[in-house]
Short mmCIF file of C-alpha atoms in Angstrom, two decimals:
data_model
loop_
_atom_site.label_atom_id
_atom_site.label_comp_id
_atom_site.label_asym_id
_atom_site.label_seq_id
_atom_site.Cartn_x
_atom_site.Cartn_y
_atom_site.Cartn_z
CA MET A 1 -36.62 29.18 69.69
CA SER A 2 -34.84 31.11 67.19
CA SER A 3 -31.47 32.67 67.67
CA PRO A 4 -30.96 36.23 68.72
CA LEU A 5 -28.57 36.64 65.67
CA TYR A 6 -32.04 35.67 63.64
CA GLU A 7 -34.23 37.87 65.07
CA ARG A 8 -31.87 40.53 64.67
CA TYR A 9 -31.53 39.64 61.16
CA LEU A 10 -35.84 39.61 60.88
CA ARG A 11 -35.91 43.19 62.79
CA THR A 12 -33.48 44.74 60.36
CA LEU A 13 -35.78 43.39 57.30
CA LYS A 14 -38.64 44.88 59.10
CA ARG A 15 -37.17 48.24 59.50
CA LYS A 16 -35.86 48.35 55.81
CA GLN A 17 -39.15 47.46 54.67
CA TRP A 18 -40.66 50.25 56.99
CA LEU A 19 -38.45 52.84 55.53
CA ILE A 20 -39.07 51.82 52.06
CA GLY A 21 -42.88 52.52 52.90
CA LEU A 22 -42.15 55.73 54.62
CA ALA A 23 -39.86 57.03 51.64
CA ARG A 24 -42.41 56.48 49.16
CA LEU A 25 -45.30 58.16 51.24
CA SER A 26 -42.73 61.01 51.73
CA VAL A 27 -42.17 61.19 47.84
CA LEU A 28 -45.64 61.99 47.30
CA ALA A 29 -45.99 64.40 50.29
CA ALA A 30 -42.97 66.24 48.95
CA PHE A 31 -44.37 66.38 45.74
CA LEU A 32 -47.55 67.42 46.73
CA PHE A 33 -46.48 69.89 49.10
CA LEU A 34 -43.89 71.54 46.46
CA TRP A 35 -46.89 71.81 44.02
CA GLU A 36 -48.98 73.86 46.64
CA LEU A 37 -45.97 75.84 47.52
CA ALA A 38 -45.30 76.73 43.93
CA ALA A 39 -48.50 77.77 42.96
CA ARG A 40 -49.21 79.81 46.14
CA LEU A 41 -45.97 81.76 45.96
CA LYS A 42 -46.95 81.87 41.84
CA TRP A 43 -43.90 80.39 40.76
CA ILE A 44 -46.22 78.70 38.33
CA ASP A 45 -49.32 79.51 37.14
CA PRO A 46 -52.31 77.90 39.09
CA MET A 47 -54.59 78.69 36.02
CA LEU A 48 -52.79 75.89 34.48
CA THR A 49 -51.13 73.70 37.18
CA SER A 50 -54.12 74.06 39.66
CA LYS A 51 -53.29 73.43 42.94
CA PRO A 52 -53.66 70.31 45.65
CA SER A 53 -55.72 72.40 48.02
CA LEU A 54 -58.00 73.45 44.78
CA LEU A 55 -57.93 69.72 44.09
CA TRP A 56 -59.33 68.68 47.28
CA SER A 57 -62.14 70.91 47.44
CA SER A 58 -63.15 70.28 44.29
CA PHE A 59 -63.14 66.90 44.73
CA ARG A 60 -65.63 67.09 47.82
CA GLU A 61 -67.67 69.31 45.61
CA MET A 62 -67.84 67.03 42.54
CA ALA A 63 -68.14 63.93 44.81
CA THR A 64 -71.09 65.37 47.16
CA LYS A 65 -72.81 66.59 44.03
CA GLY A 66 -72.94 62.96 42.71
CA SER A 67 -71.28 63.65 39.29
CA LEU A 68 -67.67 62.44 39.93
CA LEU A 69 -68.66 59.24 41.34
CA HIS A 70 -70.89 58.51 38.72
CA HIS A 71 -68.38 59.14 36.09
CA THR A 72 -65.77 57.08 37.69
CA TRP A 73 -68.45 54.15 38.41
CA ILE A 74 -69.43 54.34 34.42
CA SER A 75 -65.45 53.71 33.69
CA THR A 76 -65.04 51.09 36.42
CA GLN A 77 -68.02 49.47 34.86
CA GLU A 78 -66.69 49.64 31.08
CA THR A 79 -63.08 48.73 32.35
CA LEU A 80 -64.24 45.65 34.41
CA ALA A 81 -66.49 44.33 31.39
CA GLY A 82 -63.64 45.25 28.62
CA ILE A 83 -61.23 42.81 31.17
CA VAL A 84 -63.98 39.83 31.36
CA VAL A 85 -64.88 40.18 27.60
CA SER A 86 -61.13 40.01 26.46
CA MET A 87 -59.86 37.39 28.57
CA ALA A 88 -62.77 35.53 27.99
CA LEU A 89 -62.78 35.97 23.80
CA GLY A 90 -58.63 35.80 23.57
CA THR A 91 -58.63 32.48 25.79
CA ALA A 92 -61.34 31.11 23.67
CA ILE A 93 -59.70 32.21 20.36
CA ALA A 94 -56.11 30.84 21.88
CA VAL A 95 -57.67 27.43 22.55
CA LEU A 96 -59.11 27.60 19.24
CA PHE A 97 -55.39 27.92 17.80
CA TRP A 98 -54.19 25.30 20.08
CA TRP A 99 -57.04 23.00 18.90
CA SER A 100 -56.61 23.26 15.25
CA THR A 101 -52.90 23.68 14.00
CA PHE A 102 -54.54 24.97 10.61
CA ALA A 103 -56.36 27.38 11.83
CA SER A 104 -53.60 28.88 13.99
CA LYS A 105 -51.41 28.84 10.74
CA VAL A 106 -54.25 30.44 8.53
CA LEU A 107 -55.09 33.16 11.01
CA GLU A 108 -51.37 33.92 12.05
CA PRO A 109 -50.74 36.78 9.82
CA TYR A 110 -53.67 38.20 10.39
CA ILE A 111 -53.37 38.17 14.11
CA VAL A 112 -49.88 39.82 13.65
CA VAL A 113 -51.29 42.65 11.69
CA LEU A 114 -54.30 43.19 13.79
CA ASN A 115 -51.85 43.65 16.81
CA ALA A 116 -49.39 46.13 15.06
CA LEU A 117 -52.46 48.18 14.10
CA PRO A 118 -52.84 51.21 16.39
CA LYS A 119 -56.75 50.35 17.38
CA VAL A 120 -57.39 54.14 18.15
CA ALA A 121 -58.13 54.22 14.41
CA LEU A 122 -61.05 52.19 14.72
CA GLY A 123 -62.78 54.54 17.04
CA PRO A 124 -64.69 56.09 14.14
CA ILE A 125 -66.00 52.51 12.85
CA PHE A 126 -66.89 51.49 16.48
CA TYR A 127 -68.78 54.61 17.00
CA ILE A 128 -70.80 54.07 13.94
CA TRP A 129 -71.39 50.67 14.59
CA LEU A 130 -71.74 50.71 18.27
CA GLY A 131 -73.00 54.48 18.93
CA ASP A 132 -71.91 56.49 21.55
CA ARG A 133 -71.93 54.17 24.77
CA TYR A 134 -71.03 50.81 23.24
CA SER A 135 -68.35 51.92 21.38
CA VAL A 136 -66.10 52.83 24.73
CA TYR A 137 -66.40 48.53 25.37
CA GLY A 138 -65.87 47.93 21.67
CA MET A 139 -62.43 50.32 22.12
CA ALA A 140 -61.54 48.56 25.52
CA VAL A 141 -61.99 44.99 23.93
CA ALA A 142 -60.23 45.55 20.81
CA ILE A 143 -57.04 47.13 22.88
CA SER A 144 -56.53 43.78 24.83
CA VAL A 145 -58.21 41.25 23.39
CA ILE A 146 -54.97 40.41 20.92
CA VAL A 147 -52.54 40.57 23.50
CA THR A 148 -54.52 38.18 25.48
CA ILE A 149 -54.73 35.47 22.62
CA ILE A 150 -50.72 36.25 22.30
CA MET A 151 -50.28 35.80 25.96
CA VAL A 152 -52.49 33.02 26.57
CA GLU A 153 -51.05 30.86 23.52
CA SER A 154 -47.45 31.48 24.32
CA GLY A 155 -48.71 30.07 27.67
CA PHE A 156 -50.17 26.69 26.15
CA LYS A 157 -46.93 26.33 23.86
CA GLU A 158 -44.68 26.46 27.52
CA ILE A 159 -46.44 23.64 28.08
CA SER A 160 -44.19 20.80 27.90
CA LYS A 161 -44.74 18.47 25.11
CA THR A 162 -44.49 15.50 27.20
CA LYS A 163 -47.09 16.27 30.05
CA LEU A 164 -49.49 16.31 26.81
CA LYS A 165 -47.76 12.81 25.83
CA LEU A 166 -48.24 11.47 29.40
CA MET A 167 -52.03 12.61 28.66
CA GLU A 168 -52.09 10.91 25.41
CA SER A 169 -50.94 7.52 26.67
CA PHE A 170 -53.87 7.21 29.19
CA GLY A 171 -55.86 8.00 26.17
CA ALA A 172 -56.98 11.40 26.93
CA THR A 173 -58.87 13.43 24.14
CA LYS A 174 -58.27 16.88 23.54
CA LEU A 175 -61.20 18.34 25.69
CA GLN A 176 -59.48 16.39 28.87
CA MET A 177 -56.12 17.66 27.83
CA LEU A 178 -57.39 21.06 28.01
CA ARG A 179 -59.49 20.92 30.95
CA MET A 180 -57.18 18.78 32.98
CA VAL A 181 -53.82 20.18 31.81
CA LEU A 182 -53.84 23.24 29.51
CA LEU A 183 -56.16 25.55 31.61
CA PRO A 184 -54.78 24.59 35.18
CA ALA A 185 -50.93 25.05 34.14
CA SER A 186 -52.03 28.21 32.62
CA VAL A 187 -53.10 29.88 35.81
CA PRO A 188 -49.76 31.84 36.06
CA HIS A 189 -50.13 33.09 32.46
CA PHE A 190 -53.94 34.01 33.02
CA ILE A 191 -52.75 36.43 35.91
CA ALA A 192 -49.62 37.64 34.34
CA THR A 193 -52.38 38.64 31.14
CA LEU A 194 -55.11 40.02 33.52
CA LYS A 195 -52.16 42.58 34.97
CA VAL A 196 -51.65 43.88 31.33
CA ASN A 197 -54.82 43.60 30.25
CA VAL A 198 -55.90 46.08 33.83
CA GLY A 199 -53.62 48.64 32.22
CA LEU A 200 -54.94 48.11 28.43
CA THR A 201 -58.56 48.08 29.03
CA LEU A 202 -58.10 51.27 30.91
CA VAL A 203 -56.39 52.94 28.08
CA GLY A 204 -58.97 51.73 25.49
CA VAL A 205 -62.03 52.54 27.90
CA VAL A 206 -60.15 56.08 28.35
CA MET A 207 -59.42 56.50 24.83
CA GLY A 208 -63.06 55.69 23.76
CA GLU A 209 -64.61 58.19 25.98
CA PHE A 210 -62.30 60.54 24.45
CA LEU A 211 -63.71 59.97 20.94
CA SER A 212 -67.26 59.64 21.47
CA SER A 213 -68.67 59.15 25.10
CA LYS A 214 -71.16 61.61 27.08
CA ALA A 215 -70.06 60.16 30.69
CA GLY A 216 -67.27 58.48 32.01
CA LEU A 217 -63.42 60.01 33.49
CA GLY A 218 -62.40 60.16 29.66
CA TYR A 219 -65.11 62.41 29.03
CA LEU A 220 -64.58 64.26 32.18
CA ILE A 221 -60.84 64.89 31.16
CA ILE A 222 -61.73 66.30 27.59
CA TYR A 223 -64.57 67.84 29.18
CA GLY A 224 -62.15 69.77 31.75
CA GLY A 225 -59.59 70.17 28.83
CA GLN A 226 -61.95 72.47 26.48
CA VAL A 227 -63.69 74.33 28.97
CA PHE A 228 -60.07 74.97 30.93
CA GLN A 229 -61.05 73.77 34.09
CA MET A 230 -57.69 72.18 35.22
CA ASN A 231 -59.40 71.16 38.42
CA LEU A 232 -61.71 69.02 36.86
CA VAL A 233 -58.87 67.34 34.48
CA MET A 234 -56.77 67.02 37.41
CA VAL A 235 -59.20 65.32 39.54
CA SER A 236 -60.18 62.81 36.98
CA ILE A 237 -56.76 61.92 36.58
CA THR A 238 -56.36 61.08 40.32
CA MET A 239 -59.42 59.26 40.45
CA LEU A 240 -58.10 57.34 37.33
CA ALA A 241 -55.05 56.57 38.65
CA LEU A 242 -56.93 55.54 41.94
CA LEU A 243 -58.88 53.19 39.90
CA SER A 244 -56.03 51.66 38.40
CA VAL A 245 -54.29 50.73 41.47
CA ILE A 246 -57.34 49.16 42.96
CA LEU A 247 -57.85 46.82 40.20
CA TYR A 248 -54.59 46.30 40.29
CA GLY A 249 -54.21 45.29 43.87
CA LEU A 250 -57.38 43.11 43.28
CA VAL A 251 -55.64 41.11 40.23
CA ASN A 252 -52.89 40.87 42.80
CA LEU A 253 -55.15 39.28 45.63
CA LEU A 254 -57.12 37.04 42.59
CA GLY A 255 -53.15 35.99 41.91
CA ARG A 256 -52.12 35.03 45.18
CA TYR A 257 -55.29 33.00 45.89
CA ALA A 258 -55.24 31.47 42.42
CA ARG A 259 -51.54 30.61 43.14
CA LYS A 260 -52.06 28.94 46.29
CA LYS A 261 -55.44 26.91 44.90
CA TYR A 262 -52.88 25.47 42.47
CA HIS A 263 -49.99 25.20 44.36
CA HIS A 264 -47.88 26.94 41.98
CA GLU A 265 -44.85 28.04 43.26
CA THR A 266 -44.06 31.64 43.34
CA MET B 1 -42.36 -15.14 38.38
CA ALA B 2 -41.87 -19.10 37.68
CA GLY B 3 -43.58 -19.45 34.12
CA HIS B 4 -41.68 -16.86 32.31
CA ASN B 5 -38.45 -18.46 33.05
CA GLU B 6 -38.52 -21.11 30.84
CA ARG B 7 -38.59 -18.96 27.75
CA LEU B 8 -36.36 -19.38 24.99
CA PRO B 9 -34.60 -16.10 24.13
CA THR B 10 -36.48 -16.19 20.42
CA SER B 11 -40.11 -17.17 21.40
CA ASP B 12 -41.05 -17.64 17.81
CA THR B 13 -41.64 -21.29 19.10
CA ALA B 14 -43.56 -20.59 22.17
CA LYS B 15 -46.89 -22.21 21.95
CA GLN B 16 -49.16 -19.89 23.80
CA PRO B 17 -50.53 -16.77 22.09
CA ASP B 18 -47.68 -13.99 22.85
CA HIS B 19 -48.51 -10.93 25.08
CA ILE B 20 -46.63 -8.57 23.18
CA GLU B 21 -45.74 -9.52 19.58
CA LEU B 22 -43.89 -7.16 17.04
CA LYS B 23 -44.26 -8.46 13.69
CA ARG B 24 -41.81 -7.29 10.62
CA VAL B 25 -42.29 -3.65 12.49
CA GLY B 26 -40.68 -1.05 10.57
CA LEU B 27 -40.91 3.08 11.16
CA SER B 28 -39.88 6.24 9.23
CA TYR B 29 -39.81 9.70 10.01
CA PHE B 30 -41.00 12.21 7.92
CA THR B 31 -39.43 15.86 7.77
CA PRO B 32 -39.87 18.26 5.24
CA ARG B 33 -35.76 18.09 4.85
CA GLN B 34 -35.65 14.28 4.98
CA GLU B 35 -36.69 10.99 5.43
CA THR B 36 -35.48 8.84 8.59
CA GLU B 37 -35.96 5.10 8.84
CA ALA B 38 -35.95 4.67 12.39
CA LEU B 39 -36.88 1.19 13.14
CA ARG B 40 -36.14 -1.84 10.36
CA ASP B 41 -37.69 -5.24 10.79
CA ILE B 42 -38.47 -5.45 14.20
CA ASN B 43 -39.59 -9.06 15.39
CA LEU B 44 -40.21 -9.38 19.17
CA SER B 45 -42.49 -10.95 21.39
CA ILE B 46 -43.03 -10.74 25.10
CA GLY B 47 -44.74 -13.06 27.42
CA LYS B 48 -47.12 -12.41 30.32
CA GLY B 49 -45.16 -11.16 33.26
CA GLU B 50 -41.91 -10.91 31.69
CA PHE B 51 -39.83 -8.14 31.89
CA LEU B 52 -37.42 -7.00 28.99
CA SER B 53 -34.81 -4.43 28.90
CA ILE B 54 -34.01 -2.53 25.90
CA VAL B 55 -30.56 -0.57 25.47
CA GLY B 56 -29.04 0.76 22.34
CA PRO B 57 -27.03 3.77 21.22
CA SER B 58 -28.51 6.89 21.92
CA GLY B 59 -31.09 7.91 19.03
CA CYS B 60 -31.71 4.52 17.84
CA GLY B 61 -35.08 4.17 18.35
CA LYS B 62 -36.16 2.71 21.57
CA SER B 63 -38.41 4.87 22.66
CA THR B 64 -39.95 5.27 19.63
CA LEU B 65 -40.74 1.41 19.77
CA LEU B 66 -42.32 1.97 23.03
CA SER B 67 -44.83 4.36 21.45
CA LEU B 68 -45.27 1.78 18.65
CA ILE B 69 -46.70 -0.65 21.72
CA SER B 70 -48.36 1.88 23.51
CA GLY B 71 -50.16 3.00 20.04
CA MET B 72 -49.37 6.40 20.03
CA LEU B 73 -47.41 6.26 17.03
CA LYS B 74 -48.53 3.66 14.06
CA PRO B 75 -45.65 1.66 12.28
CA THR B 76 -45.14 2.35 8.65
CA SER B 77 -44.93 -1.31 8.08
CA GLY B 78 -45.45 -4.45 9.75
CA THR B 79 -47.76 -4.91 12.89
CA VAL B 80 -48.04 -4.82 16.77
CA MET B 81 -50.05 -6.99 18.44
CA ILE B 82 -51.48 -7.02 22.10
CA ASP B 83 -52.90 -10.39 23.02
CA GLY B 84 -53.25 -11.27 19.81
CA VAL B 85 -55.01 -8.36 18.47
CA GLU B 86 -53.70 -5.70 16.33
CA VAL B 87 -52.84 -2.36 17.99
CA SER B 88 -54.19 0.91 16.83
CA GLY B 89 -54.38 3.74 19.45
CA THR B 90 -53.91 3.77 22.82
CA SER B 91 -55.35 0.85 24.98
CA PRO B 92 -56.20 0.81 28.73
CA LYS B 93 -53.65 -2.34 28.83
CA VAL B 94 -50.97 -0.29 28.53
CA GLY B 95 -49.58 2.03 31.39
CA TYR B 96 -46.60 4.41 30.52
CA MET B 97 -43.79 5.77 32.78
CA LEU B 98 -41.81 8.62 31.47
CA GLN B 99 -38.22 9.98 32.13
CA HIS B 100 -39.99 13.04 34.21
CA ASP B 101 -42.92 12.58 36.68
CA HIS B 102 -45.08 14.93 35.21
CA LEU B 103 -46.99 15.27 38.02
CA PHE B 104 -49.39 18.04 37.97
CA GLU B 105 -48.45 20.79 40.50
CA TRP B 106 -51.99 21.99 40.95
CA ARG B 107 -53.08 18.67 42.27
CA ASP B 108 -52.37 16.93 45.61
CA VAL B 109 -50.56 13.40 45.26
CA LEU B 110 -53.69 11.38 45.79
CA SER B 111 -55.82 13.49 42.80
CA ASN B 112 -52.51 13.40 40.63
CA VAL B 113 -52.58 9.54 41.00
CA THR B 114 -56.18 9.08 39.65
CA VAL B 115 -55.22 11.01 36.54
CA GLY B 116 -55.17 8.34 34.63
CA ALA B 117 -58.46 6.58 36.06
CA GLU B 118 -60.08 9.99 35.62
CA ILE B 119 -59.26 10.22 32.08
CA ARG B 120 -60.57 6.50 31.08
CA ARG B 121 -63.82 7.54 33.25
CA MET B 122 -63.16 4.62 35.51
CA ASP B 123 -65.48 4.32 38.89
CA ARG B 124 -64.24 7.16 40.80
CA VAL B 125 -64.54 5.96 44.32
CA LYS B 126 -62.66 2.27 43.43
CA ALA B 127 -60.10 4.22 41.65
CA ARG B 128 -59.54 6.32 44.70
CA ARG B 129 -59.85 3.55 47.19
CA LYS B 130 -56.96 1.65 44.94
CA ALA B 131 -54.91 4.61 44.85
CA VAL B 132 -55.20 5.13 48.58
CA GLU B 133 -54.03 1.37 48.98
CA LEU B 134 -51.22 1.47 46.73
CA LEU B 135 -49.63 4.60 47.95
CA GLU B 136 -49.99 3.34 51.69
CA ARG B 137 -48.58 0.12 50.30
CA TYR B 138 -45.52 1.70 48.82
CA GLY B 139 -44.79 4.19 51.59
CA LEU B 140 -46.75 7.36 50.19
CA GLY B 141 -49.57 6.92 52.63
CA GLU B 142 -48.72 10.27 54.86
CA PHE B 143 -48.46 12.27 51.54
CA VAL B 144 -51.69 11.60 50.01
CA ARG B 145 -52.75 15.10 50.36
CA HIS B 146 -49.31 16.62 49.92
CA ALA B 147 -48.22 18.98 46.86
CA PRO B 148 -46.12 17.09 44.30
CA SER B 149 -43.41 19.98 45.44
CA GLN B 150 -43.22 18.92 48.72
CA LEU B 151 -41.81 15.31 47.77
CA SER B 152 -38.08 14.71 46.84
CA GLY B 153 -37.33 13.28 43.18
CA GLY B 154 -37.35 9.34 44.11
CA MET B 155 -40.99 9.93 45.59
CA ARG B 156 -42.25 11.70 42.82
CA GLN B 157 -41.21 9.18 40.63
CA ARG B 158 -42.90 6.53 42.88
CA VAL B 159 -46.07 8.51 42.58
CA ALA B 160 -45.52 8.63 38.66
CA LEU B 161 -45.69 4.76 38.86
CA ILE B 162 -48.44 4.69 41.02
CA ARG B 163 -50.16 6.55 38.95
CA THR B 164 -49.83 4.29 36.36
CA LEU B 165 -50.78 1.19 38.24
CA VAL B 166 -54.22 3.00 39.48
CA ALA B 167 -55.10 2.94 35.48
CA GLU B 168 -54.81 -1.07 36.10
CA PRO B 169 -52.76 -1.47 33.00
CA ASP B 170 -51.18 -5.29 32.31
CA ILE B 171 -48.37 -3.89 30.27
CA LEU B 172 -45.76 -1.21 31.97
CA LEU B 173 -43.70 0.41 29.23
CA LEU B 174 -40.85 2.36 31.32
CA ASP B 175 -39.10 4.83 29.13
CA GLU B 176 -35.77 5.84 31.12
CA PRO B 177 -37.93 6.32 34.03
CA PHE B 178 -34.68 6.70 36.62
CA SER B 179 -32.29 8.81 34.47
CA ALA B 180 -33.38 12.22 35.58
CA LEU B 181 -32.75 11.06 39.58
CA ASP B 182 -29.16 11.12 41.09
CA TYR B 183 -27.22 7.76 41.24
CA GLN B 184 -28.20 6.45 44.78
CA THR B 185 -31.89 7.47 44.37
CA ARG B 186 -31.74 5.90 41.12
CA LEU B 187 -30.37 2.32 42.80
CA THR B 188 -33.09 2.47 45.46
CA LEU B 189 -36.01 3.51 43.00
CA SER B 190 -35.20 0.91 40.52
CA GLU B 191 -34.89 -1.85 43.55
CA GLU B 192 -38.39 -0.47 44.71
CA VAL B 193 -39.99 -0.03 41.12
CA PHE B 194 -38.80 -3.68 40.49
CA HIS B 195 -40.33 -5.04 43.25
CA ILE B 196 -43.91 -3.06 42.97
CA ILE B 197 -43.85 -4.78 39.17
CA LYS B 198 -43.21 -7.85 40.03
CA ASP B 199 -45.59 -7.83 43.12
CA GLN B 200 -48.50 -6.39 40.75
CA GLY B 201 -47.66 -9.28 38.23
CA LYS B 202 -47.16 -6.68 35.21
CA THR B 203 -45.52 -7.02 31.89
CA ALA B 204 -42.89 -4.79 31.69
CA VAL B 205 -40.68 -3.31 28.93
CA LEU B 206 -38.04 -0.80 30.20
CA VAL B 207 -35.78 1.27 28.06
CA THR B 208 -32.38 2.42 29.59
CA HIS B 209 -29.16 4.10 28.53
CA ASP B 210 -27.86 2.10 31.91
CA ILE B 211 -26.38 -1.55 31.27
CA SER B 212 -26.39 -2.45 34.76
CA GLU B 213 -30.26 -1.26 35.15
CA ALA B 214 -31.13 -3.14 32.25
CA ILE B 215 -29.38 -6.50 33.33
CA SER B 216 -30.47 -5.95 37.00
CA MET B 217 -34.13 -5.39 36.41
CA ALA B 218 -35.03 -7.83 33.41
CA ASP B 219 -35.56 -11.42 32.39
CA ARG B 220 -34.16 -10.74 29.18
CA VAL B 221 -31.88 -7.27 27.82
CA MET B 222 -32.33 -6.63 24.20
CA VAL B 223 -29.36 -4.71 22.27
CA MET B 224 -30.24 -2.60 19.24
CA THR B 225 -27.95 -1.01 16.60
CA LYS B 226 -27.63 2.52 15.27
CA ARG B 227 -30.54 3.76 13.09
CA PRO B 228 -31.87 2.31 11.27
CA SER B 229 -32.40 0.28 14.19
CA THR B 230 -32.68 -3.59 14.26
CA ILE B 231 -32.29 -5.94 16.85
CA SER B 232 -28.91 -6.98 17.26
CA SER B 233 -29.30 -9.52 20.03
CA VAL B 234 -31.80 -10.69 22.76
CA ARG B 235 -30.26 -12.23 25.93
CA GLU B 236 -31.90 -14.10 28.76
CA ILE B 237 -30.41 -13.31 31.81
CA ARG B 238 -30.12 -15.97 34.40
CA PHE B 239 -28.06 -16.10 37.62
CA ASP B 240 -26.74 -19.52 39.54
CA GLU B 241 -27.67 -17.67 42.94
CA GLY B 242 -31.41 -18.19 41.96
CA GLU B 243 -34.57 -17.57 40.14
CA GLN B 244 -35.84 -14.77 42.11
CA LEU B 245 -33.00 -12.50 42.94
CA SER B 246 -33.50 -8.64 43.66
CA PRO B 247 -31.91 -6.18 41.43
CA TRP B 248 -29.30 -5.64 44.07
CA SER B 249 -28.37 -8.92 44.56
CA LYS B 250 -28.32 -9.70 40.90
CA ARG B 251 -25.62 -6.77 40.91
CA GLN B 252 -23.61 -8.77 42.67
CA ALA B 253 -24.26 -12.26 41.20
CA GLY B 254 -21.65 -14.16 39.37
CA ARG B 255 -22.43 -13.59 35.86
CA TYR B 256 -23.62 -10.06 36.34
CA HIS B 257 -20.03 -8.83 34.62
CA ASP B 258 -19.62 -11.21 32.06
CA TYR B 259 -23.49 -9.98 31.10
CA PHE B 260 -22.22 -6.37 31.51
CA ASN B 261 -19.06 -7.10 29.63
CA ALA B 262 -20.61 -8.79 26.88
CA ILE B 263 -23.59 -5.95 26.21
CA TRP B 264 -20.90 -3.16 26.96
CA LYS B 265 -18.58 -4.88 24.09
CA GLU B 266 -22.00 -5.30 21.71
CA LEU B 267 -23.08 -1.75 21.98
CA GLU B 268 -19.63 -0.36 21.58
CA ASP B 269 -19.27 -1.87 18.07
CA HIS B 270 -22.17 -0.09 17.21
CA VAL B 271 -21.50 3.03 18.62
CA VAL B 272 -18.06 2.95 17.11
CA SER B 273 -19.39 1.80 13.53
CA VAL B 274 -21.55 5.18 14.09
CA ILE B 275 -18.28 7.45 14.43
#
């Protein structure tokens, strides 16, 4: 059906995408190759930088022994729980602020201060209050919840007043407005918030693990640094990168599904 | 359509109780900087099945008047009554149609038009049946499962009207419902909406900037003054060509231009006195 010109256009488009993918992989390959080469030829000190082949063998060793996967799993759990809790808590507080202008006006300066406060500073408090395991969750939530509140709330504010006026003209209650307009209209904002939260919660988790924990990738990184085992540090960082890629991919999938379900145009 | 045509321009003398009645209504807005008197001493009554258009200079409080009738705003003084009962809060008797359709993108056409029924907790099955029937009658039958984004501007506004109708109001308040559309769609749609409203036997109050729209759709046209707004005049619109003219044929009718010029002149006086 389509004209040859259009098909040629599609072909060039596809080729361009291929080229971009290929170039991306080449960058990674070149980086790993140079790293390996530099370490082997002693341009750099492998004691300080480790090298890809060594990373691979220590990854296999650590994975088969079970400890690496265990630590990765712990961090994954902490991150997921942190995301879920801060999304739920943040949304609930944003809803409260929408519901009661008074509450939002009263609490606004506190939110501003809490947002500006470096959450890492709260580490010792979490450790004393929650213990070595749960303080990680505390840190993860502390870092992402305030941003969630601010983002979800600004999403609510973007929803046109006349949409709510329409609801009001039908005699809608606040709960109906929330359920029928605010929440579904905020789906794109929830997805955007979730994307930000993946990154932030990971920061919180690693930070929490640095400070206090006995397990998790953050713990491995700190431990590896203390015993001067660069392999351990590098492998853990690689796992962390992988974890964030996977989580980000999941959020993207979720976003695509939600967009389809809610007819939001991309 | 027959009964209301005998109505007098000022219906204070009417015997039966009026459908919508505003008595000495005034409204002031308060902001930290100032107090604004938007409406002053509005006396108006509208009969069942009547179509009233309201025109006036921008910002004169036409839309505010609709909000008062709908019960979303309380008058600062005076009373608003519907069927002899003072309005306090929104009523199922009143349906609102706004400038923008505000269809919910996350719902398909059918579940958009049942929004009002859903809010009012009306019988779900009955509301859906009525919705489908109306959509089919007014040419949207094949779009029941479509997303709003797949419809044209005019179709979306028709869906918005049907959304209002599904909630079964007696009174329709139309707040510049065509002003966001292009001219051609606007003419076609105002024709359609007119027929739908007459067909459904609803009372309608239309706020508009467009004098020809006001004349061609309404039984009476009310002109308002600048702020603080009062009623400048209420004109009965009648044509020698017949009683049941469509908006389109009213635009061709003999006295149309006389009405237009008279209202134009009247508005001009108000606008000039603002400057």
